[in-house]
Coordinates of N, CA, C and O in Angstrom, one line a residue:
M17 N 138.2 -97.0 37.1 CA 139.1 -96.0 37.7 C 139.0 -94.7 36.9 O 139.6 -93.7 37.4
Y18 N 138.4 -94.7 35.7 CA 138.4 -93.4 34.9 C 136.9 -93.1 34.5 O 136.6 -92.9 33.3
A19 N 136.0 -93.1 35.5 CA 134.6 -92.8 35.2 C 134.5 -91.4 34.6 O 135.1 -90.5 35.1
G20 N 133.8 -91.4 33.5 CA 133.6 -90.1 32.8 C 134.9 -89.6 32.2 O 134.9 -88.4 31.9
G21 N 135.9 -90.4 32.0 CA 137.1 -90.0 31.4 C 138.0 -89.3 32.3 O 139.0 -88.7 31.9
R22 N 137.7 -89.2 33.6 CA 138.5 -88.6 34.6 C 139.0 -89.6 35.6 O 138.3 -90.5 36.1
P23 N 140.3 -89.5 36.0 CA 140.8 -90.5 37.0 C 140.2 -90.3 38.4 O 140.1 -89.2 38.9
N24 N 139.9 -91.4 39.1 CA 139.5 -91.3 40.4 C 140.7 -91.2 41.3 O 141.8 -91.2 40.9
R25 N 140.5 -91.2 42.6 CA 141.6 -91.1 43.6 C 142.6 -92.2 43.4 O 143.8 -91.9 43.4
W26 N 142.2 -93.4 43.3 CA 143.1 -94.6 43.1 C 143.9 -94.4 41.8 O 145.1 -94.7 41.8
A27 N 143.2 -94.1 40.7 CA 143.9 -93.9 39.5 C 145.0 -92.8 39.6 O 146.1 -92.9 39.0
R28 N 144.6 -91.7 40.3 CA 145.6 -90.6 40.4 C 146.8 -91.1 41.2 O 148.0 -90.7 40.9
F29 N 146.6 -91.9 42.3 CA 147.7 -92.4 43.0 C 148.6 -93.3 42.2 O 149.8 -93.2 42.2
L30 N 147.9 -94.2 41.4 CA 148.7 -95.1 40.6 C 149.4 -94.3 39.5 O 150.6 -94.7 39.1
N31 N 148.8 -93.3 38.9 CA 149.5 -92.4 37.9 C 150.8 -91.8 38.5 O 151.8 -91.7 37.8
R32 N 150.7 -91.3 39.8 CA 151.9 -90.7 40.4 C 153.0 -91.7 40.5 O 154.2 -91.4 40.2
I33 N 152.7 -92.9 41.0 CA 153.7 -94.0 41.1 C 154.2 -94.4 39.8 O 155.5 -94.5 39.6
S34 N 153.4 -94.6 38.8 CA 153.8 -95.0 37.5 C 154.7 -93.9 36.8 O 155.7 -94.2 36.2
S35 N 154.3 -92.7 37.0 CA 155.1 -91.6 36.4 C 156.5 -91.6 37.0 O 157.5 -91.4 36.3
M36 N 156.6 -91.8 38.3 CA 158.0 -91.8 38.9 C 158.8 -93.0 38.4 O 160.0 -92.8 38.0
V37 N 158.2 -94.2 38.3 CA 158.9 -95.4 37.8 C 159.2 -95.2 36.3 O 160.4 -95.5 35.8
F38 N 158.2 -94.8 35.5 CA 158.5 -94.6 34.0 C 159.6 -93.6 33.7 O 160.3 -93.7 32.8
S39 N 159.6 -92.5 34.6 CA 160.6 -91.5 34.3 C 162.0 -92.0 34.5 O 163.0 -91.4 34.0
L40 N 162.2 -93.0 35.2 CA 163.5 -93.6 35.4 C 164.1 -94.3 34.2 O 165.3 -94.5 34.1
G41 N 163.2 -94.6 33.3 CA 163.6 -95.3 32.0 C 164.0 -96.7 32.2 O 164.6 -97.3 31.3
I42 N 163.5 -97.4 33.2 CA 163.9 -98.8 33.4 C 162.8 -99.8 33.0 O 163.0 -100.9 32.9
V43 N 161.6 -99.3 32.7 CA 160.5 -100.1 32.3 C 160.6 -100.6 30.8 O 160.4 -101.7 30.5
G44 N 161.0 -99.7 29.9 CA 161.1 -100.0 28.5 C 159.7 -100.1 27.9 O 158.7 -99.6 28.4
H45 N 159.6 -100.7 26.7 CA 158.3 -100.9 26.0 C 157.6 -99.5 25.8 O 156.4 -99.5 25.8
G46 N 158.3 -98.4 25.6 CA 157.7 -97.2 25.4 C 157.1 -96.5 26.6 O 156.4 -95.4 26.4
A47 N 157.3 -97.0 27.8 CA 156.8 -96.4 29.0 C 157.6 -95.1 29.3 O 158.8 -95.2 29.6
V48 N 157.0 -94.0 29.4 CA 157.6 -92.7 29.7 C 156.7 -91.9 30.6 O 155.5 -92.3 30.8
S49 N 157.2 -90.8 31.1 CA 156.4 -89.8 31.8 C 156.3 -88.6 30.8 O 157.3 -88.3 30.2
I50 N 155.2 -88.0 30.7 CA 155.0 -86.8 29.9 C 154.8 -85.6 30.9 O 154.0 -85.8 31.8
E51 N 155.5 -84.5 30.7 CA 155.3 -83.3 31.5 C 154.7 -82.2 30.6 O 155.3 -81.9 29.6
T52 N 153.6 -81.7 31.1 CA 153.0 -80.5 30.4 C 152.7 -79.5 31.5 O 152.7 -79.8 32.7
V53 N 152.5 -78.2 31.0 CA 152.2 -77.1 32.0 C 150.8 -76.6 31.7 O 150.5 -76.3 30.6
N54 N 150.1 -76.5 32.8 CA 148.8 -75.8 32.7 C 149.0 -74.4 32.3 O 149.7 -73.7 33.0
P55 N 148.4 -73.9 31.2 CA 148.6 -72.5 30.8 C 148.1 -71.5 31.7 O 148.6 -70.4 31.8
K56 N 147.1 -71.8 32.5 CA 146.5 -70.8 33.4 C 147.2 -70.7 34.8 O 147.6 -69.7 35.2
S57 N 147.3 -71.9 35.4 CA 147.9 -71.9 36.7 C 149.4 -72.1 36.7 O 150.1 -71.9 37.7
R58 N 150.0 -72.4 35.6 CA 151.4 -72.7 35.4 C 151.9 -73.8 36.2 O 153.1 -74.0 36.5
T59 N 151.0 -74.7 36.6 CA 151.4 -75.9 37.4 C 151.8 -77.0 36.4 O 151.3 -77.2 35.3
L60 N 152.8 -77.8 36.9 CA 153.3 -78.9 36.1 C 152.4 -80.1 36.3 O 152.0 -80.5 37.4
L61 N 152.0 -80.8 35.2 CA 151.3 -82.0 35.2 C 152.2 -83.1 34.6 O 152.7 -83.0 33.5
T62 N 152.4 -84.2 35.4 CA 153.2 -85.3 35.0 C 152.4 -86.5 35.0 O 151.7 -86.9 36.0
L63 N 152.3 -87.3 33.9 CA 151.5 -88.5 33.8 C 152.3 -89.6 33.1 O 153.2 -89.3 32.2
P64 N 152.0 -90.8 33.4 CA 152.6 -91.9 32.7 C 151.9 -92.1 31.3 O 150.8 -91.8 31.1
L65 N 152.7 -92.5 30.4 CA 152.3 -92.6 29.0 C 153.0 -93.7 28.3 O 154.2 -93.9 28.6
V66 N 152.4 -94.4 27.4 CA 153.1 -95.4 26.6 C 153.2 -94.8 25.2 O 152.2 -94.4 24.6
I67 N 154.4 -94.7 24.7 CA 154.7 -94.2 23.4 C 154.4 -95.2 22.3 O 154.9 -96.4 22.4
A68 N 153.6 -94.9 21.3 CA 153.3 -95.8 20.2 C 154.4 -95.6 19.2 O 154.7 -94.5 18.8
R69 N 154.9 -96.7 18.7 CA 155.8 -96.7 17.6 C 155.1 -97.3 16.4 O 154.6 -98.4 16.4
F70 N 155.1 -96.5 15.3 CA 154.4 -96.9 14.1 C 155.2 -96.3 12.9 O 155.4 -95.1 12.8
D71 N 155.5 -97.1 11.9 CA 156.1 -96.7 10.6 C 157.3 -95.8 10.9 O 157.5 -94.8 10.2
G72 N 158.2 -96.2 11.8 CA 159.4 -95.5 12.1 C 159.3 -94.2 12.9 O 160.3 -93.5 13.1
N73 N 158.1 -93.9 13.4 CA 157.9 -92.7 14.2 C 157.3 -93.0 15.5 O 156.8 -94.1 15.8
E74 N 157.4 -92.0 16.4 CA 156.9 -92.2 17.8 C 155.6 -91.3 17.9 O 155.6 -90.1 17.4
Y75 N 154.6 -91.8 18.7 CA 153.4 -91.0 18.8 C 152.9 -91.1 20.3 O 153.1 -92.1 21.0
A76 N 152.4 -89.9 20.7 CA 151.7 -89.9 22.0 C 150.2 -89.9 21.7 O 149.7 -89.2 20.9
V77 N 149.5 -90.9 22.4 CA 148.1 -91.1 22.2 C 147.3 -90.9 23.5 O 147.7 -91.3 24.5
S78 N 146.2 -90.2 23.4 CA 145.4 -90.0 24.5 C 144.3 -91.1 24.6 O 143.3 -91.1 23.9
M79 N 144.5 -92.0 25.6 CA 143.6 -93.1 25.7 C 142.3 -92.6 26.2 O 141.3 -93.3 26.1
L80 N 142.2 -91.4 26.9 CA 141.0 -90.9 27.4 C 140.3 -89.9 26.5 O 139.2 -89.4 26.9
G81 N 140.8 -89.7 25.4 CA 140.1 -88.9 24.4 C 140.5 -87.4 24.5 O 141.5 -87.0 25.1
Q82 N 139.6 -86.6 23.9 CA 139.8 -85.2 23.7 C 139.9 -84.4 25.1 O 140.5 -83.4 25.1
G83 N 139.2 -84.9 26.1 CA 139.2 -84.1 27.4 C 140.4 -84.3 28.3 O 140.4 -83.7 29.3
S84 N 141.4 -85.0 27.9 CA 142.5 -85.2 28.8 C 143.3 -83.9 29.0 O 143.5 -83.1 28.1
R85 N 143.6 -83.7 30.3 CA 144.3 -82.5 30.7 C 145.6 -82.3 29.9 O 145.9 -81.2 29.5
W86 N 146.4 -83.4 29.7 CA 147.6 -83.3 29.0 C 147.4 -82.8 27.6 O 148.2 -82.0 27.1
V87 N 146.4 -83.3 27.0 CA 146.1 -82.9 25.6 C 145.8 -81.4 25.5 O 146.3 -80.7 24.7
R88 N 144.9 -80.9 26.5 CA 144.6 -79.5 26.5 C 145.9 -78.7 26.7 O 146.1 -77.6 26.1
N89 N 146.7 -79.1 27.7 CA 147.9 -78.4 28.0 C 148.9 -78.3 26.7 O 149.5 -77.3 26.4
V90 N 149.0 -79.5 26.0 CA 149.9 -79.5 24.9 C 149.4 -78.6 23.8 O 150.1 -77.8 23.2
R91 N 148.1 -78.6 23.6 CA 147.5 -77.7 22.5 C 147.7 -76.2 22.9 O 148.1 -75.4 22.1
A92 N 147.5 -75.9 24.2 CA 147.7 -74.5 24.6 C 149.2 -74.1 24.5 O 149.5 -72.9 24.4
A93 N 150.1 -75.1 24.6 CA 151.6 -74.8 24.6 C 152.1 -74.9 23.2 O 153.4 -75.0 23.1
N94 N 151.3 -75.0 22.2 CA 151.7 -75.1 20.8 C 152.6 -76.4 20.6 O 153.6 -76.3 19.9
G95 N 152.3 -77.4 21.3 CA 153.0 -78.7 21.1 C 154.2 -78.9 22.0 O 154.8 -80.0 22.0
N96 N 154.5 -78.0 22.9 CA 155.7 -78.1 23.7 C 155.4 -79.0 24.9 O 154.4 -78.8 25.6
A97 N 156.3 -80.0 25.2 CA 156.2 -80.9 26.3 C 157.5 -81.5 26.6 O 158.5 -81.2 25.9
V98 N 157.6 -82.2 27.6 CA 158.9 -82.9 28.0 C 158.5 -84.4 28.2 O 157.5 -84.7 28.9
I99 N 159.3 -85.3 27.6 CA 159.2 -86.7 27.8 C 160.4 -87.1 28.7 O 161.5 -86.7 28.4
H100 N 160.1 -87.9 29.7 CA 161.1 -88.3 30.7 C 161.1 -89.8 30.8 O 160.2 -90.4 31.2
A101 N 162.3 -90.4 30.4 CA 162.5 -91.8 30.5 C 164.0 -92.0 30.6 O 164.7 -92.3 29.6
G102 N 164.5 -91.8 31.8 CA 165.9 -91.9 32.0 C 166.6 -90.5 31.9 O 167.6 -90.2 32.5
R103 N 166.1 -89.8 31.0 CA 166.6 -88.4 30.8 C 165.4 -87.5 30.3 O 164.4 -88.0 29.8
R104 N 165.5 -86.2 30.6 CA 164.5 -85.3 30.1 C 164.7 -85.0 28.7 O 165.8 -84.6 28.3
R105 N 163.7 -85.1 27.9 CA 163.8 -84.8 26.5 C 162.7 -83.8 26.0 O 161.5 -84.2 26.0
P106 N 163.1 -82.6 25.8 CA 162.1 -81.6 25.3 C 161.6 -82.0 23.9 O 162.4 -82.4 23.1
V107 N 160.3 -82.0 23.7 CA 159.7 -82.4 22.5 C 158.7 -81.5 22.0 O 158.2 -80.6 22.7
L108 N 158.4 -81.6 20.7 CA 157.3 -80.9 20.1 C 156.3 -82.0 19.7 O 156.7 -83.0 19.0
L109 N 155.0 -81.8 20.0 CA 154.0 -82.8 19.7 C 153.1 -82.2 18.6 O 152.5 -81.2 18.8
D110 N 153.2 -82.8 17.4 CA 152.4 -82.3 16.3 C 151.2 -83.2 16.2 O 151.3 -84.4 16.0
E111 N 150.0 -82.6 16.2 CA 148.8 -83.3 16.2 C 148.6 -83.9 14.8 O 148.7 -83.3 13.8
V112 N 148.2 -85.2 14.8 CA 148.0 -86.0 13.6 C 146.5 -85.8 13.2 O 145.6 -85.8 14.0
R113 N 146.3 -85.5 11.9 CA 144.9 -85.3 11.4 C 144.1 -86.6 11.7 O 144.6 -87.7 11.7
A114 N 142.8 -86.4 12.0 CA 141.9 -87.5 12.4 C 141.9 -88.6 11.3 O 141.9 -89.8 11.6
D115 N 142.0 -88.2 10.0 CA 141.9 -89.2 9.0 C 143.2 -90.0 8.8 O 143.2 -91.0 8.0
A116 N 144.2 -89.7 9.6 CA 145.5 -90.5 9.5 C 145.7 -91.2 10.8 O 146.8 -91.9 10.9
R117 N 144.8 -91.2 11.7 CA 145.1 -91.8 13.1 C 144.8 -93.3 13.2 O 145.4 -93.9 14.0
A118 N 143.9 -93.8 12.4 CA 143.5 -95.2 12.6 C 144.6 -96.2 12.7 O 144.6 -97.0 13.6
P119 N 145.5 -96.3 11.8 CA 146.6 -97.3 11.9 C 147.5 -97.1 13.1 O 148.0 -98.0 13.7
I120 N 147.6 -95.8 13.5 CA 148.4 -95.5 14.7 C 147.7 -96.0 16.0 O 148.3 -96.6 16.9
L121 N 146.4 -95.8 16.0 CA 145.6 -96.2 17.2 C 145.6 -97.8 17.3 O 145.8 -98.3 18.4
K122 N 145.6 -98.4 16.2 CA 145.6 -99.9 16.2 C 147.0 -100.3 16.7 O 147.1 -101.2 17.6
A123 N 148.1 -99.7 16.2 CA 149.4 -100.1 16.7 C 149.6 -99.7 18.2 O 150.2 -100.5 19.0
Y124 N 149.0 -98.6 18.6 CA 149.0 -98.2 20.0 C 148.4 -99.3 20.9 O 149.0 -99.7 22.0
L125 N 147.2 -99.8 20.6 CA 146.6 -100.8 21.4 C 147.4 -102.1 21.5 O 147.4 -102.8 22.5
A126 N 148.2 -102.4 20.5 CA 149.1 -103.6 20.5 C 150.2 -103.4 21.5 O 150.7 -104.3 22.1
Q127 N 150.6 -102.1 21.7 CA 151.7 -101.8 22.5 C 151.4 -101.3 23.9 O 152.2 -101.3 24.8
A128 N 150.1 -100.9 24.2 CA 149.7 -100.3 25.4 C 148.5 -101.1 26.0 O 147.3 -100.6 25.8
P129 N 148.7 -102.2 26.6 CA 147.5 -103.0 27.0 C 146.6 -102.3 28.0 O 145.4 -102.5 28.1
G130 N 147.2 -101.4 28.8 CA 146.4 -100.6 29.8 C 145.4 -99.7 29.1 O 144.4 -99.3 29.7
A131 N 145.6 -99.4 27.8 CA 144.7 -98.5 27.1 C 143.5 -99.2 26.5 O 142.5 -98.6 26.2
R132 N 143.6 -100.5 26.4 CA 142.5 -101.3 25.7 C 141.1 -101.1 26.3 O 140.2 -101.0 25.5
P133 N 140.9 -101.0 27.6 CA 139.5 -100.8 28.1 C 139.0 -99.4 27.7 O 137.7 -99.2 27.8
H134 N 139.8 -98.5 27.4 CA 139.4 -97.1 27.1 C 139.0 -96.8 25.7 O 138.4 -95.8 25.3
I135 N 139.5 -97.7 24.8 CA 139.3 -97.5 23.3 C 138.3 -98.5 22.9 O 138.5 -99.7 23.0
P136 N 137.1 -98.1 22.3 CA 136.0 -99.0 22.1 C 136.1 -99.9 20.8 O 135.1 -100.3 20.2
V137 N 137.3 -100.2 20.4 CA 137.6 -101.1 19.2 C 138.6 -102.1 19.7 O 139.6 -101.7 20.3
D138 N 138.4 -103.3 19.4 CA 139.3 -104.4 19.8 C 140.6 -104.3 19.0 O 140.5 -104.1 17.7
Q139 N 141.7 -104.6 19.6 CA 143.0 -104.5 18.8 C 143.0 -105.5 17.6 O 143.8 -105.3 16.7
S140 N 142.2 -106.5 17.7 CA 142.2 -107.5 16.6 C 141.4 -107.0 15.4 O 141.5 -107.7 14.3
E141 N 140.6 -106.0 15.5 CA 139.8 -105.5 14.4 C 140.7 -104.9 13.3 O 141.8 -104.4 13.6
P142 N 140.2 -104.8 12.1 CA 141.0 -104.2 11.0 C 141.1 -102.7 11.2 O 140.3 -102.1 11.9
V143 N 142.1 -102.1 10.5 CA 142.3 -100.7 10.6 C 141.0 -99.9 10.3 O 140.8 -98.9 11.0
A144 N 140.2 -100.4 9.4 CA 139.0 -99.7 9.0 C 138.1 -99.5 10.2 O 137.4 -98.4 10.3
A145 N 138.1 -100.4 11.2 CA 137.2 -100.2 12.4 C 137.7 -99.1 13.2 O 136.9 -98.4 13.9
F146 N 139.0 -98.7 13.2 CA 139.5 -97.6 14.0 C 139.1 -96.2 13.4 O 139.2 -95.2 14.0
E147 N 138.8 -96.2 12.1 CA 138.5 -95.0 11.4 C 137.3 -94.3 12.0 O 137.2 -93.1 12.1
A148 N 136.3 -95.1 12.5 CA 135.1 -94.5 13.0 C 135.3 -93.8 14.4 O 134.5 -92.9 14.7
I149 N 136.4 -94.1 15.1 CA 136.6 -93.5 16.4 C 137.8 -92.6 16.4 O 138.1 -92.0 17.4
A150 N 138.6 -92.5 15.3 CA 139.8 -91.8 15.3 C 139.7 -90.4 15.7 O 140.6 -89.9 16.3
A151 N 138.7 -89.7 15.3 CA 138.5 -88.3 15.7 C 138.4 -88.1 17.2 O 138.6 -87.0 17.7
D152 N 138.0 -89.1 17.9 CA 137.8 -89.0 19.4 C 139.0 -89.2 20.2 O 139.0 -88.9 21.4
F153 N 140.1 -89.6 19.6 CA 141.3 -90.0 20.3 C 142.5 -89.2 19.7 O 143.0 -89.6 18.7
P154 N 142.9 -88.1 20.4 CA 144.1 -87.3 19.8 C 145.3 -88.1 19.8 O 145.6 -88.9 20.7
V155 N 146.1 -87.9 18.7 CA 147.4 -88.6 18.5 C 148.3 -87.5 18.1 O 148.0 -86.6 17.2
F156 N 149.5 -87.5 18.7 CA 150.5 -86.5 18.4 C 151.8 -87.2 18.0 O 152.3 -88.1 18.7
Q157 N 152.4 -86.8 16.8 CA 153.7 -87.3 16.5 C 154.8 -86.5 17.3 O 154.7 -85.3 17.5
I158 N 155.7 -87.3 17.8 CA 156.7 -86.7 18.7 C 158.0 -86.4 17.9 O 158.5 -87.2 17.1
R159 N 158.4 -85.1 18.0 CA 159.6 -84.7 17.4 C 160.5 -84.1 18.5 O 160.0 -83.4 19.4
D160 N 161.8 -84.2 18.4 CA 162.7 -83.5 19.3 C 162.6 -82.0 19.1 O 162.5 -81.5 18.0
A161 N 162.6 -81.3 20.2 CA 162.4 -79.8 20.2 C 163.7 -79.1 19.7 O 163.6 -78.0 19.3
E162 N 164.8 -79.8 19.8 CA 166.1 -79.1 19.4 C 166.4 -79.3 18.0 O 166.1 -80.2 17.3

């Protein structure tokens, strides 16, 4: 459904449905919708996302890597985004350095089973195995914008 890191028609349809359901806040387990704005067209992009919880913090992880549209939008917006799960929550997403991502990626795979086919390290591997791929998968710490 994500050949070349891009969603096909079916994945886009499922993302729309998942975004609507996740935004209601009834799913739990870190399921949210993230809203970003395309800096050129000013169009809103809403996608389903599973928030990783690690070491007392929350993180947004790009399971499709550096080329994800939401990642590009967040970077262009200096980290500004909105997380929606029952209520709209303006947030700042601070990008985590690549050398600090490995344990967060491991925790993310334990919490987001749908991401497992996209990340080329098995969740049962030690944290050291995630270090080799950490630079390829953006991770952002979530902070309240207010």
